[in-house]
Coordinates of C-alpha atoms in Angstrom, one line a residue:
M1 CA -21.8 -1.6 12.8
T2 CA -25.5 -0.7 12.3
P3 CA -27.1 -0.8 8.8
E4 CA -26.7 3.1 8.6
E5 CA -23.0 3.0 9.6
F6 CA -22.7 0.3 7.1
R7 CA -24.4 2.4 4.3
A8 CA -22.0 5.3 4.8
A9 CA -18.8 3.2 4.8
A10 CA -19.8 1.0 1.9
H11 CA -20.4 4.2 -0.2
E12 CA -16.9 5.1 0.7
L13 CA -15.5 1.8 -0.1
V14 CA -17.3 1.5 -3.4
D15 CA -15.9 4.9 -4.4
W16 CA -12.4 3.7 -3.3
I17 CA -12.8 0.5 -5.5
A18 CA -13.8 2.5 -8.5
D19 CA -10.9 5.0 -8.1
Y20 CA -8.5 2.0 -7.6
R21 CA -9.7 0.4 -10.9
A22 CA -9.7 3.6 -12.8
T23 CA -5.9 4.2 -11.9
L24 CA -4.5 0.7 -12.1
A25 CA -2.7 1.7 -15.3
Q26 CA -0.5 4.2 -13.5
R27 CA 0.5 1.8 -10.8
P28 CA 3.6 -0.7 -10.9
V29 CA 2.2 -4.3 -11.8
Q30 CA 4.3 -6.2 -9.4
A31 CA 4.4 -5.4 -5.8
Q32 CA 7.3 -3.2 -4.8
V33 CA 7.9 -4.5 -1.3
R34 CA 10.3 -6.8 0.5
P35 CA 9.5 -10.0 2.4
G36 CA 8.0 -8.8 5.8
E37 CA 7.6 -5.3 4.9
V38 CA 3.8 -5.4 4.9
A39 CA 3.6 -7.1 8.2
G40 CA 6.1 -4.8 9.7
K41 CA 3.8 -2.0 9.2
L42 CA 0.8 -3.6 11.0
P43 CA 0.4 -3.4 14.7
S44 CA 1.5 -6.5 16.7
A45 CA -1.8 -6.7 18.6
P46 CA -5.4 -6.3 17.5
P47 CA -7.4 -2.9 18.3
R48 CA -9.3 -3.0 21.5
A49 CA -11.4 0.0 20.7
P50 CA -13.0 0.8 17.2
E51 CA -11.1 2.7 14.7
S52 CA -12.4 5.1 12.2
F53 CA -13.2 3.8 8.7
D54 CA -11.0 6.5 7.2
A55 CA -8.0 5.0 9.1
V56 CA -8.6 1.5 7.6
L57 CA -9.0 3.1 4.1
K58 CA -5.6 4.9 4.6
D59 CA -3.9 1.7 5.5
L60 CA -5.5 0.1 2.7
D61 CA -4.0 2.7 0.6
D62 CA -0.5 3.0 2.1
I63 CA 0.2 -0.5 3.2
V64 CA -2.0 -3.1 1.6
V65 CA -2.1 -2.1 -2.2
P66 CA 1.7 -1.4 -2.5
G67 CA 2.0 -5.0 -1.2
L68 CA 0.0 -6.5 -4.0
T69 CA 0.9 -7.7 -7.5
L70 CA -1.9 -6.4 -9.6
N71 CA -3.5 -9.1 -11.6
Q72 CA -6.3 -6.7 -12.8
H73 CA -3.6 -4.3 -14.3
P74 CA -3.8 -4.0 -18.1
R75 CA -0.2 -5.0 -18.3
Y76 CA -0.4 -8.1 -16.2
F77 CA 0.7 -11.1 -18.3
G78 CA 1.4 -13.5 -15.6
W79 CA 0.4 -17.1 -14.8
F80 CA -3.2 -17.0 -16.0
P81 CA -5.9 -14.3 -16.2
S82 CA -7.5 -13.9 -12.8
N83 CA -10.0 -11.7 -13.5
A84 CA -12.7 -9.9 -11.3
S85 CA -15.3 -8.1 -13.4
L86 CA -16.9 -5.2 -11.5
S87 CA -20.2 -6.7 -12.4
S88 CA -19.3 -9.9 -10.5
V89 CA -17.9 -7.9 -7.6
L90 CA -21.3 -6.5 -7.1
G91 CA -22.5 -10.2 -6.8
D92 CA -19.8 -10.8 -4.4
L93 CA -20.9 -7.9 -2.3
A94 CA -24.4 -8.9 -2.4
T95 CA -23.4 -12.4 -1.5
S96 CA -21.5 -11.2 1.7
G97 CA -24.3 -8.9 2.5
I98 CA -27.0 -11.3 2.4
G99 CA -24.9 -13.8 4.5
A100 CA -26.8 -16.8 3.6
L101 CA -26.0 -20.2 5.1
G102 CA -25.9 -22.8 2.2
I103 CA -26.0 -26.2 4.2
T104 CA -29.1 -27.6 2.7
W105 CA -31.9 -26.5 0.3
Q106 CA -34.0 -25.7 3.4
S107 CA -31.3 -23.3 4.9
A108 CA -31.4 -21.3 1.8
P109 CA -33.7 -22.5 -1.2
A110 CA -32.7 -19.5 -3.5
L111 CA -28.9 -20.3 -3.0
T112 CA -29.6 -23.8 -4.4
E113 CA -31.9 -22.9 -7.1
V114 CA -30.0 -19.9 -8.4
E115 CA -26.9 -22.1 -8.6
E116 CA -28.7 -24.8 -10.6
V117 CA -29.8 -22.2 -13.0
V118 CA -26.5 -20.5 -13.4
V119 CA -24.7 -23.9 -13.7
E120 CA -27.1 -25.1 -16.4
W121 CA -26.6 -21.8 -18.1
L122 CA -23.1 -22.1 -18.4
R123 CA -23.4 -25.9 -19.4
E124 CA -25.4 -24.9 -22.3
L125 CA -23.2 -21.9 -23.2
T126 CA -20.1 -24.1 -23.3
G127 CA -21.7 -27.1 -25.3
L128 CA -21.2 -29.7 -22.5
P129 CA -23.4 -32.8 -22.9
A130 CA -27.2 -31.9 -22.0
S131 CA -27.2 -34.8 -19.6
W132 CA -24.4 -33.7 -17.4
K133 CA -25.0 -31.9 -14.2
G134 CA -22.9 -29.4 -12.2
T135 CA -22.1 -27.6 -9.0
I136 CA -20.0 -24.7 -8.0
Q137 CA -16.9 -25.3 -6.2
D138 CA -14.3 -22.9 -4.8
T139 CA -11.5 -23.8 -7.3
A140 CA -10.6 -26.6 -9.9
S141 CA -8.1 -27.9 -7.4
T142 CA -10.9 -28.9 -5.2
G143 CA -12.9 -30.1 -8.3
S144 CA -10.1 -32.2 -9.3
L145 CA -9.8 -33.7 -5.7
V146 CA -13.7 -34.4 -5.7
A147 CA -13.3 -36.1 -9.3
M148 CA -10.4 -38.3 -8.0
L149 CA -12.6 -39.4 -4.9
A150 CA -15.4 -40.3 -7.2
A151 CA -13.0 -42.3 -9.4
R152 CA -11.4 -44.0 -6.5
E153 CA -14.9 -45.1 -5.3
R154 CA -16.0 -46.4 -8.7
A155 CA -12.9 -48.4 -9.1
T156 CA -13.1 -49.9 -5.7
G157 CA -16.9 -50.8 -6.1
F158 CA -18.4 -48.2 -3.8
S159 CA -20.3 -49.4 -0.8
E160 CA -21.8 -47.5 2.3
T161 CA -19.0 -49.1 4.5
R162 CA -16.4 -47.0 2.7
R163 CA -13.6 -49.7 3.2
G164 CA -10.9 -47.4 1.9
L165 CA -7.9 -48.2 -0.2
Q166 CA -6.4 -50.4 2.7
A167 CA -8.8 -53.2 1.5
E168 CA -7.7 -53.1 -2.0
A169 CA -5.3 -55.9 -2.9
A170 CA -4.3 -54.3 -6.3
P171 CA -2.9 -50.8 -6.3
L172 CA -4.8 -48.2 -8.1
T173 CA -3.0 -46.1 -10.8
V174 CA -3.8 -42.7 -12.2
Y175 CA -2.7 -41.2 -15.6
T176 CA -1.7 -37.6 -16.5
T177 CA 1.3 -35.8 -18.0
E178 CA 4.0 -33.6 -16.8
Q179 CA 2.2 -30.8 -18.4
A180 CA -0.9 -31.1 -16.0
H181 CA -1.5 -28.6 -13.2
S182 CA 0.2 -29.3 -10.0
S183 CA -3.0 -29.6 -8.2
V184 CA -3.6 -32.9 -10.0
T185 CA -0.5 -34.4 -8.2
K186 CA -2.1 -32.9 -5.0
A187 CA -5.5 -34.4 -5.7
V188 CA -4.0 -37.8 -6.4
A189 CA -2.1 -37.7 -3.1
L190 CA -5.2 -36.5 -1.0
A191 CA -7.4 -39.1 -2.5
G192 CA -5.0 -41.7 -1.2
F193 CA -3.8 -43.2 -4.4
G194 CA -0.1 -42.5 -3.6
S195 CA 2.4 -40.5 -5.5
G196 CA 4.0 -43.8 -6.6
N197 CA 0.9 -44.8 -8.3
L198 CA 0.7 -41.6 -10.5
R199 CA 2.0 -42.3 -14.1
M200 CA 3.3 -39.2 -16.2
V201 CA 2.4 -40.3 -19.6
E202 CA 4.7 -39.0 -22.6
T203 CA 3.6 -36.0 -24.5
D204 CA 4.0 -35.1 -28.1
P205 CA 7.3 -33.2 -28.3
Y206 CA 5.7 -30.5 -30.5
T207 CA 2.2 -30.1 -29.3
R208 CA 2.9 -31.0 -25.6
A209 CA -0.4 -33.0 -25.5
M210 CA -0.7 -36.6 -24.1
R211 CA 0.1 -39.2 -26.6
P212 CA -2.7 -41.6 -26.8
K213 CA -0.5 -44.7 -27.7
A214 CA 1.7 -44.0 -24.8
L215 CA -1.5 -43.9 -22.5
A216 CA -2.5 -47.2 -23.8
D217 CA 0.9 -48.7 -23.4
A218 CA 1.2 -47.5 -19.7
I219 CA -2.3 -48.9 -18.9
A220 CA -1.4 -52.2 -20.5
K221 CA 1.9 -52.4 -18.6
D222 CA 0.1 -51.8 -15.2
I223 CA -2.6 -54.3 -16.0
A224 CA 0.0 -56.9 -16.8
A225 CA 1.8 -56.0 -13.4
G226 CA -1.3 -56.5 -11.3
H227 CA -2.3 -52.8 -11.0
R228 CA -5.9 -51.4 -11.4
P229 CA -6.1 -48.4 -13.7
A230 CA -8.5 -46.1 -12.0
A231 CA -8.5 -42.6 -13.4
I232 CA -7.0 -40.4 -16.3
V233 CA -6.7 -36.8 -15.8
A234 CA -6.9 -35.0 -19.3
S235 CA -5.8 -31.3 -19.7
V236 CA -7.7 -28.8 -22.0
G237 CA -5.3 -25.9 -21.7
T238 CA -2.2 -27.1 -19.8
T239 CA -0.5 -24.7 -17.4
G240 CA 2.7 -24.4 -19.1
T241 CA 1.8 -24.2 -22.7
T242 CA -2.0 -24.5 -23.0
A243 CA -1.8 -27.8 -24.7
V244 CA -4.9 -29.7 -25.3
D245 CA -5.1 -33.4 -24.8
P246 CA -6.9 -35.3 -27.3
L247 CA -10.2 -36.5 -25.8
T248 CA -11.3 -38.3 -28.9
E249 CA -8.6 -40.8 -28.6
I250 CA -8.1 -40.7 -24.7
V251 CA -11.8 -41.6 -23.9
P252 CA -12.1 -44.5 -26.0
I253 CA -9.0 -46.0 -24.3
A254 CA -10.5 -45.3 -20.8
R255 CA -13.8 -46.9 -21.8
E256 CA -12.2 -50.1 -22.9
H257 CA -10.9 -50.2 -19.2
D258 CA -13.7 -48.8 -17.3
I259 CA -11.3 -45.9 -16.3
W260 CA -12.7 -42.6 -15.0
V261 CA -11.8 -39.6 -17.3
H262 CA -11.4 -36.1 -15.5
V263 CA -10.9 -33.1 -17.8
D264 CA -9.2 -30.2 -16.1
A265 CA -10.1 -27.2 -18.2
A266 CA -9.5 -24.7 -15.5
M267 CA -8.4 -21.6 -17.6
A268 CA -9.3 -22.7 -21.0
G269 CA -12.9 -23.7 -20.1
S270 CA -13.8 -20.0 -20.7
A271 CA -12.9 -20.3 -24.4
L272 CA -15.6 -22.8 -24.7
L273 CA -18.0 -19.8 -24.7
L274 CA -16.9 -19.4 -28.2
P275 CA -18.2 -22.0 -30.6
E276 CA -15.1 -21.9 -32.7
M277 CA -13.1 -23.2 -29.8
R278 CA -15.2 -26.3 -28.8
W279 CA -13.0 -28.6 -30.9
M280 CA -11.0 -28.7 -27.7
I281 CA -13.6 -31.0 -26.1
D282 CA -14.4 -33.1 -29.2
G283 CA -15.0 -36.7 -27.6
L284 CA -16.0 -35.3 -24.3
A285 CA -19.3 -37.2 -24.2
G286 CA -17.7 -40.3 -23.1
A287 CA -15.7 -38.8 -20.3
D288 CA -16.7 -38.5 -16.7
S289 CA -16.1 -35.0 -15.2
L290 CA -14.8 -31.7 -16.2
A291 CA -13.8 -28.7 -14.1
W292 CA -13.2 -25.0 -15.2
N293 CA -12.9 -21.7 -13.6
P294 CA -15.1 -18.7 -14.4
H295 CA -12.8 -16.9 -12.0
K296 CA -9.9 -16.9 -14.5
W297 CA -10.4 -15.8 -18.2
M298 CA -14.3 -15.4 -17.9
G299 CA -13.9 -12.7 -15.4
T300 CA -16.0 -13.9 -12.4
V301 CA -14.4 -12.7 -9.1
L302 CA -12.4 -15.4 -7.1
D303 CA -13.6 -18.0 -6.1
C304 CA -15.9 -19.7 -8.6
A305 CA -15.2 -23.0 -10.1
L306 CA -17.5 -25.4 -12.0
L307 CA -17.5 -29.1 -11.7
Y308 CA -19.7 -31.1 -14.1
V309 CA -20.2 -34.8 -14.0
A310 CA -21.8 -37.4 -16.2
D311 CA -23.2 -39.3 -13.3
P312 CA -24.4 -37.0 -10.5
E313 CA -26.0 -40.0 -8.6
H314 CA -22.6 -41.6 -8.2
L315 CA -21.0 -38.3 -7.0
I316 CA -23.9 -38.0 -4.4
R317 CA -23.4 -41.7 -3.2
V318 CA -19.6 -41.0 -2.6
M319 CA -19.8 -37.5 -0.9
S320 CA -23.3 -37.6 1.0
T321 CA -23.5 -37.6 4.8
N322 CA -26.9 -37.5 6.4
P323 CA -26.8 -36.5 10.0
S324 CA -30.2 -36.2 11.6
Y325 CA -29.8 -32.4 12.4
L326 CA -29.9 -31.7 8.5
R327 CA -33.1 -33.7 8.1
S328 CA -35.7 -31.9 5.8
T329 CA -39.1 -32.5 4.8
V330 CA -38.1 -31.9 1.0
D331 CA -35.4 -34.6 1.0
G332 CA -35.5 -36.5 -2.1
S333 CA -37.1 -33.9 -4.0
V334 CA -34.6 -31.1 -4.3
T335 CA -30.9 -30.7 -5.0
Q336 CA -28.6 -30.9 -1.8
Y337 CA -25.3 -29.5 -2.9
K338 CA -23.8 -30.4 0.4
D339 CA -23.7 -34.0 -1.1
W340 CA -21.8 -32.7 -4.4
G341 CA -18.5 -31.6 -2.8
I342 CA -16.4 -31.6 0.4
A343 CA -17.8 -28.5 2.2
L344 CA -20.9 -28.7 4.1
G345 CA -21.4 -25.0 4.5
R346 CA -21.3 -23.1 1.2
R347 CA -21.4 -19.5 0.1
F348 CA -23.8 -18.0 -2.3
R349 CA -21.0 -18.1 -5.1
A350 CA -23.6 -18.4 -7.8
L351 CA -24.5 -14.6 -7.4
K352 CA -21.2 -13.7 -8.8
P353 CA -21.7 -15.2 -12.4
W354 CA -25.4 -14.5 -12.2
F355 CA -24.7 -10.6 -11.9
Q356 CA -21.9 -10.9 -14.5
L357 CA -23.9 -12.6 -17.1
R358 CA -26.9 -10.4 -16.6
L359 CA -25.1 -7.1 -16.3
D360 CA -22.2 -7.8 -18.9
G361 CA -24.1 -10.2 -21.2
V362 CA -22.4 -13.2 -23.0
A363 CA -21.9 -11.3 -26.3
E364 CA -19.5 -8.8 -24.5
I365 CA -17.5 -11.6 -22.8
Q366 CA -17.3 -13.4 -26.0
T367 CA -16.0 -10.3 -27.7
R368 CA -13.3 -9.9 -25.1
L369 CA -12.2 -13.6 -25.5
R370 CA -11.8 -13.1 -29.1
R371 CA -9.8 -10.0 -28.6
D372 CA -7.3 -11.8 -26.4
L373 CA -7.0 -14.6 -28.7
A374 CA -6.2 -12.3 -31.6
N375 CA -3.6 -10.4 -29.6
A376 CA -1.9 -13.7 -28.7
R377 CA -1.6 -14.6 -32.4
W378 CA -0.4 -11.2 -33.1
L379 CA 2.3 -11.6 -30.5
A380 CA 3.5 -14.9 -31.7
E381 CA 3.8 -13.6 -35.2
Q382 CA 6.1 -10.7 -34.0
V383 CA 8.2 -13.0 -32.0
E384 CA 8.6 -15.4 -34.9
A385 CA 9.5 -12.7 -37.2
T386 CA 12.2 -11.2 -34.9
P387 CA 16.0 -12.6 -35.2
G388 CA 17.1 -13.9 -31.9
W389 CA 13.5 -14.7 -30.7
R390 CA 11.6 -18.1 -30.8
V391 CA 8.0 -19.1 -29.9
L392 CA 8.6 -22.5 -28.3
A393 CA 5.2 -24.1 -28.3
P394 CA 1.8 -23.8 -30.4
V395 CA -0.5 -21.0 -29.5
P396 CA -4.0 -22.6 -29.4
L397 CA -5.3 -20.0 -26.7
Q398 CA -3.9 -16.9 -25.3
T399 CA -0.7 -17.8 -23.9
V400 CA 2.7 -17.2 -25.8
C401 CA 5.7 -19.2 -24.7
L402 CA 8.8 -17.5 -25.8
R403 CA 12.6 -17.2 -25.4
H404 CA 15.4 -14.7 -26.5
E405 CA 18.3 -16.9 -27.8
P406 CA 21.4 -14.8 -28.5
E407 CA 24.0 -16.6 -30.8
G408 CA 26.8 -18.5 -29.0
M409 CA 25.1 -18.9 -25.6
D410 CA 25.3 -22.3 -24.2
A411 CA 22.2 -23.8 -22.4
D412 CA 23.1 -22.7 -18.8
A413 CA 24.1 -19.3 -19.7
L414 CA 20.8 -19.1 -21.7
D415 CA 18.8 -20.1 -18.6
E416 CA 20.6 -17.3 -16.6
H417 CA 19.9 -14.8 -19.3
T418 CA 16.2 -15.6 -19.5
L419 CA 15.6 -15.4 -15.7
A420 CA 17.6 -12.1 -15.5
W421 CA 15.7 -10.3 -18.1
A422 CA 12.3 -11.6 -17.0
D423 CA 13.0 -10.6 -13.5
A424 CA 14.1 -7.2 -14.7
V425 CA 10.9 -6.7 -16.5
N426 CA 8.9 -7.7 -13.4
A427 CA 10.9 -5.6 -11.2
S428 CA 10.6 -2.5 -13.3
G429 CA 6.9 -2.5 -12.6
A430 CA 6.1 -1.8 -16.2
A431 CA 4.7 -5.3 -16.8
F432 CA 4.5 -8.7 -15.4
V433 CA 5.4 -12.1 -17.0
T434 CA 6.2 -15.4 -15.5
P435 CA 9.3 -17.6 -16.2
S436 CA 8.6 -21.4 -16.4
K437 CA 10.5 -24.6 -17.4
L438 CA 9.8 -26.3 -20.6
D439 CA 11.8 -29.6 -21.4
G440 CA 14.1 -28.6 -18.4
R441 CA 15.0 -25.0 -19.8
W442 CA 13.7 -21.6 -18.8
M443 CA 11.4 -19.7 -21.0
V444 CA 9.0 -17.0 -20.4
R445 CA 5.0 -17.1 -20.6
V446 CA 3.1 -14.2 -21.6
S447 CA -0.4 -15.0 -20.9
I448 CA -3.0 -12.4 -22.3
G449 CA -6.2 -11.9 -20.9
A450 CA -6.7 -9.3 -18.0
L451 CA -10.0 -7.4 -18.4
P452 CA -8.5 -4.0 -19.6
T453 CA -5.7 -5.5 -21.8
E454 CA -5.9 -4.1 -25.2
H455 CA -3.7 -4.4 -28.4
S456 CA -1.8 -1.4 -27.3
D457 CA -0.7 -3.0 -24.0
V458 CA 0.4 -6.3 -25.7
A459 CA 2.5 -4.1 -28.2
F460 CA 3.9 -2.4 -25.1
V461 CA 4.8 -5.5 -23.4
W462 CA 6.5 -6.9 -26.6
D463 CA 8.7 -3.7 -26.8
V464 CA 9.7 -4.1 -23.1
L465 CA 10.5 -7.6 -23.4
R466 CA 12.7 -7.0 -26.6
R467 CA 14.6 -4.0 -25.0
T468 CA 15.3 -5.6 -21.7
A469 CA 16.4 -9.0 -23.2
E470 CA 18.4 -7.6 -26.1
D471 CA 20.2 -4.8 -23.8
R472 CA 21.5 -7.5 -21.4

């Protein structure tokens, strides 16, 4: 494809994207396909000769889009917001069109330096400690893994020989809660700690946040048994209920035993753009790392995750490799982001939040976040005021956990009822919510925060939920 052919096709594609976004509200939210249906409509062999761009767009319309659950839809209330603001989409297009190779500073100086600036902007905007430094990862899952590797190496006394955990006489232990994201369990396994050395600390029965006394007791028990506590993963906005673990009490316990504290704020980190929400990270100054995803609630198109660390030099010692073919005359005087994570080659991800922040402005993003917080409070009030319905957890952010509880229904029947009406809502295409378990029983999470979701959409979904559940 020549630049002129690209120009013509790209104009068509941009028009297609704009039309797609403009018509989202008229489409079903959940994909209306059966397993294998999309693949069955695609040829079994790749084309040997070029096809027309019109043919590609037709298949995009007829095959691909019907096979998508539309998380940009105004009535998408599933999992967490996974927004893709069109301003950041422009940054993504620029990233792909430029095609920069982010290996070292020398391979793409602007890639490194724009990232440095954007990461610092977002550090300041979210109130993180001024001494902390950050980098852009693909997802918070990777950020958690990198943090666990850094924690492991600090606990074992890092050396260039990288002896690995096989050289350790005392098993290393990691602490989190059952409410933490599943990526934490995966990160602990991939970092070599072993699932048997992951401790699930008791949570408060009301707030669902980690209980500091239970953490201290678990650490003391492990030390007495000859184990070596290495890391604590505290959640700021847990996956199930958006609970916030109390850093003001957790961090001093960690400091007493020189334990790494990683804060997983994957979705809730966006709320830190609001000064009134920074209570969530009170006590952070003594922690070691924090990860959050602008590609969730803030609205930067996937993938764009931030990892901040209190001691970047330790992270660099752990992650760096220096093959001769990457030698540069500026080594030692510039940031080499290859030494801040797992990947060597890196995309120019910083252009996505750079475009978004410049084209949308921080004030507009803050207004939208406050809108979503207000809508969540409104929904919780409606649920609490309606007989037969219950809010099951506090609502510190934008997710409401609820259940319809008809009189006389035992626990097993109630589980079946919950799954049945939630699945019916999703199958209808009118809205999308996600069932989840809390204390071993099914509930429904209504996660508010898609870019076009207004109060009318929240009122609509509440009406749909109520009618669907009460009519069963």
